[in-house]
Each structure stands twice: as C-alpha cells, then as structure tokens.
Amino acid sequence: MIRAVMVISTQGKPRLLKFYEFQPPEKQQEIVRYVYGALSGRPDHVSNFVDADSVFGQGTRLVYKHMATLYIVFAFDSSENELAMLDLIQVFVQTLDKCFKNVCELDIIFNFNKLHTILDEMILGGQVIETNSDQILNHVDDVARIEKSSSTTSLVPKSISARFGR
Amino acid sequence: MEQLKSIGRELAMGSQGGSSKEFLDLVKSIGEARSKSEEDRIILRELETLRRRLSDPDIPRRKMKEYLLRLAYAEMLGHDASFGYIHAVKMAHDDNIMLKRTGYLTVALFLDDGHDLIILIVNTIQKDLRSDNYLVVCAALVAVCKLINEETIPAVLPQVVELLNHPKEAVRKKAVMALHRFHQKSPSSVSHLVSNFRKRLCDNDPGVMGATLCPLFDLISEDASSYKDLVVSLVSILKQVAEKRLPTTYDYHHMPAPFIQIKLLKILALLGSGDKQASNHMYAVLTEIFRKCESSSNIGNAILYECVCCVSSIYPNSKVLDAAIEATSKFLKSESHNLKYMGIDALGRLIRINPDIAEEHQLAVIDCLEDPDDTLKRKTFELLYKMTKSTNVEVIVDRMIDYMINITDNHYKTEIASRCVELAEQFAPSNQWFIQIMNKVFEHAGDLVNPRVAHNLMRLIAEGFGEDDEGADTQLRSSAVASYLRILGEPKLPSLFLQVICWVLGEYGTADGRHSASYIIGKLCDVAEAHSSDDTVKAYAVSAIMKIFTFELAAGRKVEMLHECQTLIDEVLASHSTDLQQRAYEFQALLALSSQAIENVMPLDASCEDIEIDTSLPFLSNYINQAIENGARPYISESERLGTVNTITPASASHYQQDPAHSLRFEAYELPKPRAPPPSIQPSSTSSLPTSSSDLVPVSEATYTTREEQHNPKVQTLADQISAEIGVHLKLEGVQKKWGLQTYSSPSAPSTSSSSTQKATNGMVTSDTIRQSSLDSRKQQVPEVSAEKQRLAASLFGKKAAERKVQGGTRRPAKESQPAVATSAPEPPKEEKVIVPAAPPPDLLDLGEPSETATPTIDPFKQLEGLLEPAAGSDVASAPSPSVSAVKTPDLMSMFTETPSIVDSKSSDKGVISSTIAKKGPNVKEALQKDATARQVGVTPSGNNPNLFKDLFG
C-alpha cells in the first residue's frame, strides 16, 4: 500500500503531507527531515527510487520527482510497483496542472485542501483507485460546484495564478 | 523570494472571498523567515491568535473554516494544534457540504483512529453514509477509511455493506476500499463479508472491479489456497484488459488500465506460486503481454517488470521464462537508471529459478555496482548477496566492506555489516580470512553490529575450528592476538570490538609465549584507561587482567603488579558500578589464593569446557540449614513475595504435570494476597509460633490448602507427612507450596526426610523463577537420574544441536574433506556439549560474573574455596576436551556430495558472478545455539543482578 504522499519544497519545507497510516506531528517532521535529507543529497540523472527502510519500516521505498522548486514524493511498501508509482506521480502532477493551469508552489500552499480532495480521488486507504486525471478532475469539479451552490461566495479561488492572469 | 513577495501582495489586495489576508501574511512571513527559530516564533504567534479567536463563542462559519485550515497548516509545519481538534469535529457536523468536507479533512489530518474524539464523529459519519447526496456519502467514506477503528467498525459496517450496491460507481468503489480498510484493521470483524469482494469482482464498472483487487490481494497473500478457483476468471479478466476491451477512459499513455493489470499480475504471482496447474492457465496470457507490451513507455515497463516477477514466482515454464529473461536484459541494457534498477531486481528474482542467467549480465551488474547512484548500488549489493557462494565470497564481501566504510547512513550500515558477517560465517574460505573480515567489520561498524556476532567471534577463536589439529588453532589464536595488539594502536575503536579484543587477549594473550604477561597487562590497562567511561569495556579489561594473572600464578610464575595495573584496580575498587567493583574484589581475593586453588578456579583455555551445573545447588544446603537454625528466614521466591502466583508459568505447569487428570484448573483464581508485607513464614519456628505465622497470611494458606487437596493429592500426602513430623498442619502447607514446589513435583524427589534440605536448596536457586522452573519442567519430561540433569536437559535439544553442527560445517571446507567422515556415527557426548549452555543459571567458574554465593558479611572466597573444589573437579573430569570427530554425522555426507559441484562450477573471470545458488537466510536455530554457547563460554557481560542477592538473603 501507499504509506504517504509528500510535497516538500527544495528548501525542505513541507507543502503537503498526507499519511495513510496516522503519524503524530513530531514523527511527521522527522519523516520530512529524513526524506528531504535523502533527496537533496541525490545527484541529477539518477534513478527516482530511494530506500526508506529506516523511517517507514522494512521493504518501504520512496519514489520522487523533482519539479521546479518541489519534490513530490510517494512512500509505499513492497506491494506496489516502483515504475507504476512514478506514473502515479505523473498523474497527480498532470491533474494539478489541469486544475490550476500551470501549477506553482503558491497554488499548492494556498489550496492544500483542494490537493487533499484530489488525492482522495486518486488514493483511498493507501490504494490507488483512479488514475485518469480527467475523471479525477470531473469529480473534484462536481464537489466544487456543489460547494459553490451551498454557499454564496466561493472561499477558494480556483487558481490564484489564473485569477491574476499569470 | 521577490517573486513570492509580489504575489503575496497581489493576493493580499485581491483576496476577498479566498484565504484572508492574514493567512497570506502568515505564509509570506514564514517564507521570509531567516531561521528555523524565527519561523517557530511566527507560527507560535499565529497559534496564539487562533486560540484566542476560536475561544470566541460565535464565530462566523466561513471564518471558522479558514481558521481550521490555518491550524492544519501550522500542524503540518510541526506545531501542536490540539486545542482546535474539537472545532474540526464540530465542523464535520455542519450541514453545509463545503464546511462538512473541511471538517472531515481536518479531522482526518488531526486525529489518530485511537483518539478520544473519534467517538464523537461516528454519529456524523453514520448520518452522512445515509445521505442522498452521493458526494456527502463519498466524503463520509473517505473519513471512514481514515478514522474508524476496531471498536467503531460495527457502528458503520451495515451501512458500508449496503453502499456496495449503490448506483454510483464512485461510491461502490469507495465502499469496497472502506471494507478493505476494515479488513486491515480487524480481519475478524469483516470475515463474514469476504464473499462480497468476490461478488464485486464481477461489477459492471471496471473501476470497482479494479478496486476489489486490492482487498483480494491482501486476502490471497494471507491464504492463497482458498482462492485457487479464481485463477481462471482472473486470467480471463487480465486477457480482456490486455486486449483493450475496457473503455478508453481506462487507458493510460495508450496502455489499457495498467494499474489493474499490475494488480492482477501480482495476484496471479501469488496464486501460481508452486502450483503447476494454476500456472498452466497463466502462460498464454503472460506470453501475450510480453509480446504486446511496448517497452517505450514507463508504464509499459512497469507491466513488463510485473510480468517478470510473476514468471519468477509461478511454476517455471521455459517459454515464458525466456521472454522474462529477454525483458530483463532489455532493462539492464537500458540507459535509464530506473530501468536498470528494475532489471537488477528482476535478475535477483530470476536467478532463483536458474542461476546461470546472471552470467550473461555480469558486465551490466558490475557497471551498476560502480554507478554513482546509491539506490542502484544498494540494489546491486542485494543481488550479489543473493548469489554469493564459497567461490566468490571473498570478492563480494571485500566490495561490501569497502562500500560500508564509506556510507554514513547508520541504518543501512548496520544492514550491510550484518550481511557481511552472515556471508563470512557461511562461506569463509579460511579462518584467517574470517577473522580479518570480522576485524574490519568491527573496526568500521562496531557499535552497529549485533553483540551476538562478537560472541560468535570469541567462540570461534576459543573453540578453534573443530579440526583435530591443535596446532592450527594455536596458530589462529596467536595471529588473532597479534592482529589485536596491532589494532589497539588505532585511536578510535568501537566498544564491542574492544570487548572482543580484551577477551581474546585475556584468554590467549600469553598462550603462545610470544608476549610477556606484563606486556599484555600493560596493554589491557591502557585500554581500560583510555575508555574510562565505558564500564563494559573496563569490566572486560579487568577480567582479562585477572585471567592473565591467574594463568601466570597457576603456572607457578611470579607476576609483579605493575604500577598502572594497581592504579586501575584501586580505581575500580571504588567504582560506582557494582559489577566493576565485584570484579576487582574477586581479583584481589584470587591473588590471595594458593596456586592450586587458582588453577581450579581459572583453568587455562577452558572457556569452552562444559560447566556442570547442579541447579539445586546441593552443596549449599548445609549452609542454608545452619542459617535457618540460627534463625534466618527461609527463602521465599520473588513471585510469592509479590503476592502473585502465576498459574501459567511453567513452574505450575510442571506442578500439575505429575497428575495428568488435573492438567487444567477449573476453579477460580486465588484471592489476591496482601502485597505490602511480604509473607514471611518461618518453618523452623512455626511449631513455636503457630499463631503469628497464620496471622500473616491466612488467606493464601487457606486457598493453598483447598487447591492442593483438589488437584495435587500427591503433594498433599507429602505435606501430611511433614506436618505429622513437625506437628503443625496449616502453616507448613503454605510453606511447602511456596518454595518446595519444584522439589516435590520432581519425580526424583526422594523422601520426606530429605525434603527440608531440598526445600532449602531449591529456595536458594530461584533467582529467576520462571527460567529456573522452565528448566525444571523440561527436565521432567524425561525420566531422569538426578546426577545427569544437565545431560537430559541437553538431550532435549540434542537433535537440533546436531543439525546445527552440520550446518555450521559448511563454512569449514577443510573439515569437509576429511576422509574419516563417512565412518563415524553420531556421538551423544558431543551433542550434550553443545546444549548444556541452554541452562541459564549463573556460571560459578567464571568469576568474571557476579557469583551468587557472595554474601555481604562473609568473605565469599573463603566459602567458595571449599564449595567449588568438588564441583570444579567433577567438571573437568566429566567434560573431556572437545572431541571434534564427534561432529561428523552421516548427515554431513549429503553436503559433501554437493560441495564439489559448488567448487567446480564455472565462475566468471572476475569471480563475482556465480552459477550456483546457495540457500541462505537467517538460521534461527544456529543463532540460538550460538547465543547459548556464548553464554556458557562466559563472554556475555552479565549485568549484575542485584535481585540475586536479595533473593538469597531475604
């Protein structure tokens, strides 16, 4: 199963943390520090996989993607396939890109609740349930529409950068 | 940063509906924070604001949402936001779907499924699961996966099961996952619902079917045999998926539903493992996928890799195997590190079926080993570890050690060090090499190595290599001593390594006569001085010095006390560590003994001799009797003193064993005994003071009586006899039960007249009641002669030990070639030799350990001198020097027939790649045995056990 999804900035700050097994806040910070340490030390053009035995237990691995100022990291155990996880990151990023039109770090900071919604459509209880980014978006939009109709003002701008034409 | 600022400003100006200016400011100031402490200050200020705001009774709900998100943000940055949890729970109750979703989200982020507040949210979840709005239901199901714990599963289970038939496939999918989650958390709660998963496999929606594969994967990995009937349907599903029969929405990068294919392949791998019939169904579809799958895309390769895994797991078939090998070699030849990584992994799986496959790829493997990518390197070491055998072990282990020296990650360092040790133990070509490798491992990863490894090394040096050739052993020891003396010059050595060094120098430092006693003692003093804060090393050093001294004295040579040594001893005499102190006092006492006595106490090179232990310590009985006559209180076992009679302990098991009709207890447990004043009963004075003793523990005595009457008539009669003798009934029964138990229940307990001494001795022994009594119970399983207790206890393990010996033989090729092997039959004495250490009691002969005979008031050695002589004497006599030939059981033969093929087998020019596979893996038995032996040898640095003395002297 997938143990965690993390988005960490290249400065080592957590931008999104989602653990599929509960971790107390201190442990979360420890994990972020460890993962950041492991990733920032890796040269470019090497594999996207890292062992994570020491933080998530025997047989767990990280798959990460370095995009601009962010590391997107999935932690999972031996019942998943590394290459498939790499593609799942791709699905996640594509969905974000479609959702926010040229996603940037700030979108992720300010809309982390929306990111959680997207992830909940992709992964439930640590298992992949949807990998089609259009389907995911449809569902997220459904939610957004209902939320909008249920309250007169939208609390979440669809995309900050889109709003200001950047 | 500039950019961030400008965006922040823009946002601040334009945000009316979205996140408020405050949140933007917060993010901005955190972004600008120059240090971690500054960031912490900002967030703490923010949390203070939020705390104040949240305590306001009427907050607009929209504001509330933002506050909660800000709290979640603060908590993500590592700060405690627990004061806001309750607000999150409240928000999940809200009717507004947006607020409700925020509530669920924050609750899921904040709370553990064991949190107290979970109970408050269950009601909301129940309500939402019944909602007409499927989005609400989905939100609730997501929350269910995260928040419902074992106890609350029944509250939502019926609704979740109902949702399995919901018209919306998104809901069905999530309901399946929720059930899966329940299964993970508490398999028993949903065991009756497992059939639902099979049903959902036929769901109209491929997404739901795909989701169902996740729980099925878990179920099948627990128990594959009950799902064999699914093989055909799963294969046909896989076929349909691979043939693109699914709607194109399930395509990903032109691959049809890759995640479903991967899951299916994983499940088939489990189902086909070792099952020829099931595997037969799979070959066709696997070949099809190998043929069709394009290796240009990442996801295509993921499927190919999964196919390789599946092929390596199911019953082998040459055609699909060839396809798998081809796919693997494509991976290995690829430029991409990711694919190389997968290729190495796949190769590791395939060589289990056919070790020759690796040969073809040796260059690729060596390239990966040289690669700058650490992950790839580790994966390659894993592969090498799997294909190590005696012909290539030297190269592989050298490589591993080189790598180990250069890494800083302690977790991985530990792992690779233990692998080096394992390989070295298993395949070492020579003893010299083995010791060299061990030295390296200890030097560079000493503190990370399992202490067991150190004990093994010491044992190895002590026992020699099981060869008849004493000369070789001696040579080995002197080379070990020489290398250790050299290594001692190094500045920083790990504690564990120093312990080994001290021990070996103590045992064998002067054995070959090349180094003078004072030289070794000087070195040991240096060690103790340089590591004055490490008590264990110091203890080893002091014991080693003591050994050198006694060996010299026993040999009739005079040793002068070096100044530095005297200083060390003086310092240790005043040490805070009682263990160290005791060692020093023992040392002093030993020096005062005659050389005859010293020789008995500290025999030369006797660390692997057997030590016969009569666990009832009969030699102490006179002393005990005397003490009791003088008015001392008798021994009361620890469990008795604590007022708990643990009926499950082996002690009581053995107690009831003698009366098979009553092997189970059906009556209620005894009333709890008063805990504070420990029941102190004095058998010697009971006749004179009957009332006082019955006052002390009336309750327990009563219960004992009934219990024994009902369940242990034999003991009852014994008790009657005693009471008849002494004339008091009740009290003595209590006493007898308390600490005469094991003696009475033992079939060999001779008669009532001797029972008082037996009682006393038995009382003396039990410092660790459970261990002790488990030993007793073991002994009782075989009818025994009391003089041979150890032998019998040993013979219970005998078989295993013999097997272990045989396994151990693999790492000694020299021995295997001995011609005598075929003829000699297994010899019982050897077995016993190995096993005796299973007896945990402290080892009297090794004065390096705190010995339980020491009293605070009486000089322990005065007492010991008399006591030990017979024991030591019998020991030496009954334990002949390790007879090596005994090991050669016929079992070995089977191994020999195999070994030549290993040696002869072709190996690559670099010697890295091997063609024969060797079985490996942790050997529990061996570990146990080694541990036991280590204990016997006396190298385990026993923490001193203060309870021992308490138990003995009340």
PDB file of C-alpha atoms in Angstrom, chain B residues 73 85 103 122 124 168 189 192 228 292 312 317 320 328 459 461 499 576 602 655 673 781 852:
ATOM      1  CA  TYR B  73      -1.163  24.374   8.113  1.00  0.00           C
ATOM      2  CA  TYR B  85      -9.382  19.476  17.246  1.00  0.00           C
ATOM      3  CA  GLY B 103     -14.410  19.350   8.836  1.00  0.00           C
ATOM      4  CA  VAL B 122     -19.046   8.295  14.455  1.00  0.00           C
ATOM      5  CA  THR B 124     -21.963  12.140  11.984  1.00  0.00           C
ATOM      6  CA  LYS B 168     -22.918   5.415  -8.336  1.00  0.00           C
ATOM      7  CA  SER B 189     -14.848  -8.008  12.046  1.00  0.00           C
ATOM      8  CA  HIS B 192     -18.172 -12.987   7.109  1.00  0.00           C
ATOM      9  CA  LYS B 228      -7.415 -21.034  -6.401  1.00  0.00           C
ATOM     10  CA  LYS B 292       2.332  -6.852 -26.949  1.00  0.00           C
ATOM     11  CA  SER B 312       9.692 -15.906 -11.387  1.00  0.00           C
ATOM     12  CA  ASN B 317       7.872 -22.681 -17.937  1.00  0.00           C
ATOM     13  CA  VAL B 320       7.688 -17.538 -20.621  1.00  0.00           C
ATOM     14  CA  THR B 328      15.176  -8.300 -18.025  1.00  0.00           C
ATOM     15  CA  ARG B 459      33.631 -18.564  20.496  1.00  0.00           C
ATOM     16  CA  ILE B 461      38.634 -18.239  18.459  1.00  0.00           C
ATOM     17  CA  GLN B 499      35.383  -6.192  24.348  1.00  0.00           C
ATOM     18  CA  HIS B 576      30.208   3.275  41.161  1.00  0.00           C
ATOM     19  CA  MET B 602      40.594 -20.296  36.458  1.00  0.00           C
ATOM     20  CA  HIS B 655       3.435 -28.932  39.161  1.00  0.00           C
ATOM     21  CA  LYS B 673      -2.751 -11.842  48.739  1.00  0.00           C
ATOM     22  CA  GLN B 781       9.522 -34.577  30.589  1.00  0.00           C
ATOM     23  CA  GLU B 852      25.553 -15.705  43.800  1.00  0.00           C
TER      24      GLU B 852
END
